[in-house]
Amino acid sequence: DLFHEGVWRYMKKGFDNYWKNADRPLAIAEAPQIDKPKGDDFAALPWAKAAVMKGWRWNNGNLTEKKVEGRVMHDGDFLYLRLVDHTPPKKLRDRGNIWASDEYEMFFAKQPAKPLNQLGVDFTKRLGAITHKKKGNQKWDSQAKVVTDMSKPDQWTLFMRIPLKTVVPG
């Protein structure tokens, strides 16, 4: 009974949850190319031309009930992301590190498998970047520039610029 309740039931629930979500298609957005911007005012970029990212999920694979918007585009040298979380900034929680706080995680790969790059950014602008290899992980020098905007009472907006040459392994 101890094995069944303490280990087996937990493993079976994880297995069932994995297969419940495994056949869901990956969210894909083709990033259109824009003219090279002048300056670093990310809010002034032509976001209406950017592709919309849909299908936001929790890390367990379930669709999020949060209202989240994402846009992506590039200029040939950089990938630009604008992510909007419609949570009032006063409700965002800092739990001492990126991965436990209110944050975004993004995964970049040439294929839906390892190797891949993972980028985590929380609302305080803490950045975590990891390359997941087939065997082991290592720090990823993403060279991402992050700007957060919490000036509106009902949303947190995150802007990022990442050099295209660093986005995917190899």
GROMACS .gro file of C-alpha atoms in nm:
model
  170
    1ASP     CA    1   0.000   0.000   0.000
    2LEU     CA    2   0.282   0.241   0.082
    3PHE     CA    3   0.442   0.182  -0.259
    4HIS     CA    4   0.107   0.210  -0.437
    5GLU     CA    5  -0.001   0.531  -0.263
    6GLY     CA    6   0.339   0.696  -0.227
    7VAL     CA    7   0.505   0.608  -0.556
    8TRP     CA    8   0.293   0.420  -0.809
    9ARG     CA    9  -0.013   0.646  -0.802
   10TYR     CA   10   0.210   0.952  -0.840
   11MET     CA   11   0.397   0.794  -1.133
   12LYS     CA   12   0.073   0.685  -1.303
   13LYS     CA   13  -0.074   1.035  -1.269
   14GLY     CA   14   0.238   1.187  -1.430
   15PHE     CA   15   0.232   0.926  -1.707
   16ASP     CA   16  -0.137   0.987  -1.781
   17ASN     CA   17  -0.090   1.366  -1.774
   18TYR     CA   18   0.204   1.341  -2.015
   19TRP     CA   19   0.009   1.137  -2.271
   20LYS     CA   20  -0.298   1.355  -2.232
   21ASN     CA   21  -0.087   1.649  -2.354
   22ALA     CA   22   0.166   1.474  -2.580
   23ASP     CA   23  -0.053   1.477  -2.890
   24ARG     CA   24  -0.128   1.849  -2.871
   25PRO     CA   25   0.035   2.036  -3.156
   26LEU     CA   26   0.318   2.274  -3.075
   27ALA     CA   27   0.237   2.641  -3.098
   28ILE     CA   28   0.421   2.780  -3.398
   29ALA     CA   29   0.461   3.141  -3.509
   30GLU     CA   30   0.667   3.245  -3.810
   31ALA     CA   31   0.853   3.561  -3.718
   32PRO     CA   32   0.822   3.816  -4.001
   33GLN     CA   33   1.120   4.031  -4.092
   34ILE     CA   34   1.107   4.406  -4.027
   35ASP     CA   35   1.341   4.689  -4.118
   36LYS     CA   36   1.627   4.743  -3.876
   37PRO     CA   37   1.502   4.974  -3.600
   38LYS     CA   38   1.670   5.297  -3.508
   39GLY     CA   39   1.740   5.307  -3.137
   40ASP     CA   40   1.646   5.086  -2.845
   41ASP     CA   41   1.286   5.191  -2.779
   42PHE     CA   42   1.129   4.846  -2.794
   43ALA     CA   43   0.778   4.980  -2.735
   44ALA     CA   44   0.810   5.187  -3.056
   45LEU     CA   45   0.880   4.885  -3.279
   46PRO     CA   46   0.613   4.795  -3.540
   47TRP     CA   47   0.441   4.531  -3.324
   48ALA     CA   48   0.133   4.529  -3.550
   49LYS     CA   49   0.356   4.357  -3.810
   50ALA     CA   50   0.472   4.090  -3.564
   51ALA     CA   51   0.339   3.733  -3.559
   52VAL     CA   52   0.103   3.648  -3.276
   53MET     CA   53   0.207   3.359  -3.050
   54LYS     CA   54  -0.088   3.152  -2.930
   55GLY     CA   55  -0.142   2.843  -2.723
   56TRP     CA   56   0.030   2.950  -2.401
   57ARG     CA   57   0.068   2.658  -2.160
   58TRP     CA   58   0.174   2.587  -1.806
   59ASN     CA   59   0.485   2.370  -1.769
   60ASN     CA   60   0.257   2.068  -1.719
   61GLY     CA   61   0.123   2.109  -2.074
   62ASN     CA   62  -0.219   2.246  -1.983
   63LEU     CA   63  -0.338   2.564  -2.150
   64THR     CA   64  -0.312   2.863  -1.918
   65GLU     CA   65  -0.624   3.041  -1.806
   66LYS     CA   66  -0.423   3.362  -1.774
   67LYS     CA   67  -0.471   3.627  -2.041
   68VAL     CA   68  -0.132   3.635  -2.212
   69GLU     CA   69  -0.034   3.788  -2.545
   70GLY     CA   70   0.288   3.731  -2.733
   71ARG     CA   71   0.436   3.875  -3.052
   72VAL     CA   72   0.756   3.789  -3.235
   73MET     CA   73   0.952   3.934  -3.528
   74HIS     CA   74   1.312   3.978  -3.645
   75ASP     CA   75   1.527   4.221  -3.840
   76GLY     CA   76   1.780   3.973  -3.980
   77ASP     CA   77   2.014   4.019  -3.685
   78PHE     CA   78   1.786   4.012  -3.379
   79LEU     CA   79   1.473   3.832  -3.264
   80TYR     CA   80   1.224   4.064  -3.092
   81LEU     CA   81   0.961   3.946  -2.846
   82ARG     CA   82   0.682   4.135  -2.674
   83LEU     CA   83   0.498   3.941  -2.406
   84VAL     CA   84   0.203   4.086  -2.218
   85ASP     CA   85   0.066   3.928  -1.900
   86HIS     CA   86  -0.267   4.083  -1.804
   87THR     CA   87  -0.201   4.035  -1.434
   88PRO     CA   88  -0.190   4.352  -1.225
   89PRO     CA   89   0.176   4.410  -1.130
   90LYS     CA   90   0.077   4.430  -0.762
   91LYS     CA   91  -0.025   4.062  -0.783
   92LEU     CA   92   0.304   3.940  -0.932
   93ARG     CA   93   0.512   3.737  -0.688
   94ASP     CA   94   0.889   3.741  -0.642
   95ARG     CA   95   0.990   3.414  -0.478
   96GLY     CA   96   1.364   3.481  -0.479
   97ASN     CA   97   1.463   3.325  -0.810
   98ILE     CA   98   1.356   3.331  -1.173
   99TRP     CA   99   1.210   2.983  -1.196
  100ALA     CA  100   0.986   3.015  -0.889
  101SER     CA  101   0.865   3.371  -0.946
  102ASP     CA  102   0.606   3.500  -1.193
  103GLU     CA  103   0.801   3.465  -1.516
  104TYR     CA  104   0.801   3.362  -1.879
  105GLU     CA  105   0.991   3.062  -2.008
  106MET     CA  106   1.069   3.026  -2.374
  107PHE     CA  107   1.226   2.735  -2.556
  108PHE     CA  108   1.415   2.765  -2.884
  109ALA     CA  109   1.518   2.471  -3.102
  110LYS     CA  110   1.553   2.367  -3.464
  111GLN     CA  111   1.338   2.060  -3.387
  112PRO     CA  112   1.094   1.965  -3.109
  113ALA     CA  113   1.368   1.787  -2.910
  114LYS     CA  114   1.709   1.844  -2.756
  115PRO     CA  115   1.936   2.026  -2.809
  116LEU     CA  116   1.738   2.336  -2.719
  117ASN     CA  117   1.782   2.666  -2.544
  118GLN     CA  118   1.562   2.772  -2.252
  119LEU     CA  119   1.523   3.132  -2.147
  120GLY     CA  120   1.347   3.239  -1.829
  121VAL     CA  121   1.274   3.602  -1.746
  122ASP     CA  122   1.080   3.725  -1.447
  123PHE     CA  123   0.915   4.061  -1.390
  124THR     CA  124   1.219   4.190  -1.198
  125LYS     CA  125   1.428   4.136  -1.517
  126ARG     CA  126   1.620   3.841  -1.373
  127LEU     CA  127   1.731   3.625  -1.662
  128GLY     CA  128   1.815   3.256  -1.669
  129ALA     CA  129   1.950   3.091  -1.984
  130ILE     CA  130   2.024   2.720  -2.023
  131THR     CA  131   2.124   2.500  -2.316
  132HIS     CA  132   1.974   2.153  -2.278
  133LYS     CA  133   2.186   1.898  -2.460
  134LYS     CA  134   2.113   1.531  -2.516
  135LYS     CA  135   2.343   1.464  -2.223
  136GLY     CA  136   2.354   1.738  -1.963
  137ASN     CA  137   2.292   2.111  -1.954
  138GLN     CA  138   2.509   2.419  -1.957
  139LYS     CA  139   2.475   2.793  -1.922
  140TRP     CA  140   2.361   2.965  -2.242
  141ASP     CA  141   2.504   3.306  -2.326
  142SER     CA  142   2.182   3.434  -2.487
  143GLN     CA  143   2.299   3.797  -2.497
  144ALA     CA  144   1.933   3.890  -2.449
  145LYS     CA  145   1.840   4.247  -2.366
  146VAL     CA  146   1.532   4.269  -2.145
  147VAL     CA  147   1.302   4.564  -2.075
  148THR     CA  148   0.999   4.538  -1.848
  149ASP     CA  149   0.711   4.780  -1.829
  150MET     CA  150   0.485   4.768  -1.525
  151SER     CA  151   0.352   5.122  -1.562
  152LYS     CA  152  -0.004   5.006  -1.637
  153PRO     CA  153  -0.213   4.895  -1.339
  154ASP     CA  154  -0.349   4.585  -1.515
  155GLN     CA  155  -0.054   4.432  -1.701
  156TRP     CA  156   0.314   4.348  -1.714
  157THR     CA  157   0.483   4.387  -2.052
  158LEU     CA  158   0.816   4.226  -2.129
  159PHE     CA  159   1.026   4.323  -2.431
  160MET     CA  160   1.327   4.118  -2.538
  161ARG     CA  161   1.589   4.137  -2.807
  162ILE     CA  162   1.805   3.830  -2.871
  163PRO     CA  163   2.080   3.802  -3.135
  164LEU     CA  164   1.960   3.549  -3.394
  165LYS     CA  165   2.305   3.386  -3.396
  166THR     CA  166   2.251   3.276  -3.032
  167VAL     CA  167   1.884   3.169  -3.047
  168VAL     CA  168   1.926   2.800  -3.131
  169PRO     CA  169   2.216   2.565  -3.059
  170GLY     CA  170   2.449   2.545  -3.359
   0.00000   0.00000   0.00000
